[in-house]
Amino acid sequence: MAAEKALALVLRTIDFSETSVIVTLFTREFGKIGALAKGGRRLKGPFESALDLLALCRVVFLRKSSDALDLLTEAKLERRFRVSEAGLAGLNAAYYVAELLRELTHDNDPHPELFDAADATLAALGRSRGAPGHVVTQHVLRFEFTALRLLGHMPSLDACAECGAPIEPAGRVPFGHTSGGVLCAACRPGKRNVVSLSGPALAVLKQLAEVAPETEEAAAIERNVRGELRGLMKHYIAHLLGHELRTQGMLHEA
């Protein structure tokens, strides 16, 4: 059985015994994996405290059958997520990013570009202590849209999600969570799970769909628009998953 090497983000850890831990990792090379780290709770050993939640590390693991956990044999810390440098808002946002990755991705389905976006977002959140509250919110919004785009869940923003007719943003525009995007006047009647989206919010959505999470030059989003988009994303992602993310309620803008 050949050992695999990967660059990984630690998304979740669960104590398995007095000395071992089960980890969920999002790797650049292999996508999401679940692995057993025997001795992972020991301060000294092959993991050297590299399996802290939200950490970036290089791992070595043995692949198991599809219905069994992989076996993690080595982990070397590359970057620790430091709460003291992230602040509470940054920490809560990082927890949300980790849960979003766990829920939206499938096991053994690699997405290198998504990994890079997640890595950049967590790095930015990890140094956000003292930054204005809207900075953290915008990091989250940009990552959400990057994830939706790369995983094939991007909502339709320029054409009606039902009939494909072009949408001209004039005033408020109906957005159907079930339909998967904006709706024209002809398709709106009778549709469920529809919200009214302002023109400025729709314009920002289109910008977010194109801006990478690590882009520092992205323009600030007005507070009322951020609030509107936060509510939209909460319900859109909950519809995709069939449930609301547990950490969604932890996202609060200072």
Coordinates of C-alpha atoms in Angstrom, one line a residue:
M1 CA 0.0 0.0 0.0
A2 CA 1.7 3.2 -1.2
A3 CA 1.8 6.2 1.0
E4 CA 0.3 9.4 -0.3
K5 CA 1.5 13.0 0.4
A6 CA -0.6 16.1 0.4
L7 CA -1.0 19.6 1.5
A8 CA -4.0 19.8 3.8
L9 CA -6.3 22.1 5.8
V10 CA -7.7 20.6 9.0
L11 CA -11.5 21.0 8.9
R12 CA -12.5 18.9 11.9
T13 CA -11.0 16.8 14.7
I14 CA -12.8 14.2 16.8
D15 CA -11.1 12.4 19.8
F16 CA -11.1 8.7 19.1
S17 CA -9.3 7.3 22.1
E18 CA -7.0 8.6 24.8
T19 CA -4.2 9.0 22.3
S20 CA -5.8 8.9 18.8
V21 CA -8.0 11.3 16.8
I22 CA -10.1 11.2 13.7
V23 CA -9.5 14.1 11.4
T24 CA -11.3 15.5 8.4
L25 CA -8.8 17.1 6.0
F26 CA -9.3 19.1 2.8
T27 CA -6.3 18.3 0.7
R28 CA -5.1 20.0 -2.4
E29 CA -4.2 16.8 -4.2
F30 CA -7.0 14.4 -3.2
G31 CA -9.9 16.6 -2.0
K32 CA -11.7 15.8 1.3
I33 CA -10.5 12.8 3.3
G34 CA -11.3 11.3 6.6
A35 CA -8.3 9.7 8.5
L36 CA -7.4 8.1 11.7
A37 CA -4.3 9.6 13.4
K38 CA -3.0 7.0 15.9
G39 CA -1.2 8.9 18.6
G40 CA -2.5 12.2 17.3
R41 CA -3.4 13.5 20.7
R42 CA 0.2 13.0 22.0
L43 CA 2.3 16.2 22.2
K44 CA 5.3 14.3 20.9
G45 CA 5.1 11.9 17.9
P46 CA 4.7 11.9 14.1
F47 CA 2.2 14.7 14.2
E48 CA 3.9 17.3 16.4
S49 CA 0.7 19.2 17.2
A50 CA 0.1 19.7 13.5
L51 CA -3.5 18.6 13.6
D52 CA -5.0 21.7 15.2
L53 CA -8.3 22.8 13.8
L54 CA -7.9 25.2 10.8
A55 CA -4.1 24.5 10.5
L56 CA -2.3 24.1 7.2
C57 CA -0.1 21.1 7.2
R58 CA 1.7 18.6 5.0
V59 CA 0.5 15.0 5.6
V60 CA 1.4 11.5 4.7
F61 CA -1.4 8.9 4.7
L62 CA -2.3 5.4 3.6
R63 CA -5.4 5.0 1.4
K64 CA -8.0 2.5 2.7
S65 CA -11.1 1.1 1.0
S66 CA -14.0 3.4 0.2
D67 CA -15.9 2.5 3.4
A68 CA -12.9 2.9 5.8
L69 CA -10.9 5.8 7.2
D70 CA -7.5 6.4 5.7
L71 CA -4.6 6.0 8.1
L72 CA -2.6 9.2 8.7
T73 CA 1.0 8.4 9.4
E74 CA 2.7 11.8 9.5
A75 CA 1.8 15.5 9.6
K76 CA 4.1 18.6 9.6
L77 CA 2.7 22.0 10.5
E78 CA 3.0 24.7 7.9
R79 CA 0.7 27.4 9.4
R80 CA -1.2 27.5 12.6
F81 CA -4.5 29.4 12.9
R82 CA -3.8 31.8 15.8
V83 CA -6.9 33.0 17.6
S84 CA -4.9 35.9 19.1
E85 CA -4.3 37.3 15.7
A86 CA -7.7 36.4 14.2
G87 CA -10.0 37.9 16.9
L88 CA -13.5 36.5 17.6
A89 CA -15.1 37.6 14.4
G90 CA -12.2 36.1 12.3
L91 CA -12.3 32.8 14.3
N92 CA -16.0 32.4 13.9
A93 CA -15.8 33.1 10.2
A94 CA -13.0 30.5 9.9
Y95 CA -15.1 27.9 11.6
Y96 CA -17.9 28.7 9.1
V97 CA -15.5 28.3 6.1
A98 CA -14.4 24.9 7.4
E99 CA -18.0 23.7 7.9
L100 CA -18.9 25.0 4.4
L101 CA -16.0 23.0 2.9
R102 CA -17.1 19.9 4.8
E103 CA -20.7 20.2 3.7
L104 CA -20.3 21.3 0.1
T105 CA -17.5 18.9 -1.0
H106 CA -17.4 15.1 -1.6
D107 CA -14.8 12.7 -0.4
N108 CA -11.9 12.1 -2.7
D109 CA -12.9 14.8 -5.2
P110 CA -10.0 17.1 -5.6
H111 CA -10.5 20.9 -6.3
P112 CA -7.0 22.5 -6.2
E113 CA -8.4 26.0 -7.0
L114 CA -10.9 25.7 -4.2
F115 CA -8.2 24.6 -1.9
D116 CA -6.1 27.6 -2.8
A117 CA -9.1 29.9 -2.2
A118 CA -9.8 28.3 1.2
D119 CA -6.2 28.6 2.2
A120 CA -6.0 32.3 1.2
T121 CA -9.3 33.0 3.0
L122 CA -8.2 31.3 6.2
A123 CA -4.9 33.1 6.1
A124 CA -6.6 36.4 5.7
L125 CA -9.1 35.6 8.5
G126 CA -6.2 34.5 10.7
R127 CA -4.8 38.1 10.7
S128 CA -8.1 40.0 10.8
R129 CA -8.0 41.0 14.5
G130 CA -8.6 44.7 14.8
A131 CA -9.9 45.0 11.3
P132 CA -13.3 46.6 10.7
G133 CA -16.1 44.1 10.9
H134 CA -17.0 44.5 7.2
V135 CA -13.6 43.1 6.2
V136 CA -14.4 39.7 7.7
T137 CA -17.9 39.7 6.2
Q138 CA -16.5 40.4 2.8
H139 CA -13.9 37.6 3.1
V140 CA -16.7 35.2 3.8
L141 CA -18.9 36.4 1.0
R142 CA -16.1 36.2 -1.6
F143 CA -15.2 32.7 -0.5
E144 CA -18.8 31.6 -0.6
F145 CA -19.1 32.7 -4.2
T146 CA -15.8 31.2 -5.2
A147 CA -16.9 27.8 -3.7
L148 CA -20.3 28.0 -5.4
R149 CA -18.7 28.8 -8.8
L150 CA -16.0 26.1 -8.6
L151 CA -18.5 23.4 -7.4
G152 CA -21.1 24.2 -10.0
H153 CA -23.7 25.8 -7.7
M154 CA -23.4 29.4 -8.9
P155 CA -26.9 31.0 -9.1
S156 CA -28.0 32.6 -12.4
L157 CA -27.5 36.3 -12.1
D158 CA -27.9 37.7 -15.7
A159 CA -30.7 35.5 -17.1
C160 CA -33.9 34.1 -15.7
A161 CA -33.1 30.8 -13.9
E162 CA -36.4 29.3 -15.3
C163 CA -36.6 30.4 -19.0
G164 CA -33.2 32.0 -19.7
A165 CA -34.6 35.4 -20.6
P166 CA -32.1 38.3 -20.0
I167 CA -32.7 40.2 -16.8
E168 CA -32.3 43.9 -16.9
P169 CA -31.7 45.2 -13.4
A170 CA -34.3 47.9 -12.9
G171 CA -35.3 48.3 -9.3
R172 CA -35.7 45.1 -7.3
V173 CA -35.3 41.7 -8.9
P174 CA -36.9 38.4 -7.7
F175 CA -34.4 35.7 -6.7
G176 CA -35.6 32.2 -6.4
H177 CA -33.7 29.9 -4.0
T178 CA -35.4 26.8 -5.4
S179 CA -35.1 28.0 -9.0
G180 CA -31.4 28.8 -8.6
G181 CA -31.2 32.5 -9.4
V182 CA -33.0 35.6 -10.6
L183 CA -36.4 35.4 -12.2
C184 CA -38.2 37.3 -14.9
A185 CA -41.6 38.8 -14.4
A186 CA -43.3 36.1 -16.4
C187 CA -41.7 33.2 -14.4
R188 CA -42.0 34.8 -10.9
P189 CA -45.8 34.0 -10.2
G190 CA -46.4 30.9 -8.3
K191 CA -42.7 30.3 -7.4
R192 CA -41.8 29.5 -3.8
N193 CA -38.8 30.5 -1.8
V194 CA -38.4 33.8 -3.6
V195 CA -36.9 37.0 -2.2
S196 CA -36.7 40.5 -3.5
L197 CA -33.1 41.6 -4.3
S198 CA -32.1 45.2 -4.7
G199 CA -30.2 46.5 -7.7
P200 CA -27.1 47.3 -5.7
A201 CA -27.1 43.9 -4.1
L202 CA -27.4 42.2 -7.5
A203 CA -24.5 44.3 -8.9
V204 CA -22.3 43.3 -6.0
L205 CA -23.3 39.6 -6.5
K206 CA -22.0 39.8 -10.1
Q207 CA -18.7 41.3 -8.9
L208 CA -18.3 38.7 -6.2
A209 CA -18.7 36.0 -8.8
E210 CA -15.6 37.2 -10.5
V211 CA -13.3 38.4 -7.6
A212 CA -10.9 35.9 -6.1
P213 CA -11.0 35.7 -2.2
E214 CA -7.4 36.8 -2.0
T215 CA -7.9 40.0 -4.0
E216 CA -7.1 42.8 -1.6
E217 CA -8.1 45.6 -4.0
A218 CA -11.8 44.6 -4.1
A219 CA -14.0 47.5 -3.3
A220 CA -15.8 47.8 0.0
I221 CA -19.4 46.7 0.1
E222 CA -22.0 49.1 1.7
R223 CA -23.3 47.9 5.1
N224 CA -26.9 47.6 4.0
V225 CA -25.9 45.6 1.0
R226 CA -23.7 43.3 3.1
G227 CA -26.7 42.6 5.3
E228 CA -28.9 41.8 2.4
L229 CA -26.3 39.5 0.8
R230 CA -25.6 37.7 4.1
G231 CA -29.3 36.8 4.4
L232 CA -29.4 35.7 0.8
M233 CA -26.4 33.4 1.1
K234 CA -27.7 32.0 4.4
H235 CA -30.9 30.8 2.7
Y236 CA -29.4 29.8 -0.7
I237 CA -26.7 27.6 0.9
A238 CA -29.2 26.1 3.3
H239 CA -31.5 25.2 0.3
L240 CA -28.5 23.6 -1.5
L241 CA -27.6 21.5 1.5
G242 CA -31.1 20.8 2.9
H243 CA -30.2 22.4 6.2
E244 CA -28.7 25.5 7.7
L245 CA -25.0 25.4 8.7
R246 CA -24.4 25.2 12.4
T247 CA -21.8 28.0 12.3
Q248 CA -24.0 30.3 10.3
G249 CA -25.4 31.8 13.5
M250 CA -21.9 32.7 14.6
L251 CA -21.3 35.2 11.8
H252 CA -21.8 38.6 13.3
E253 CA -20.4 41.8 12.0
A254 CA -19.0 44.2 14.6

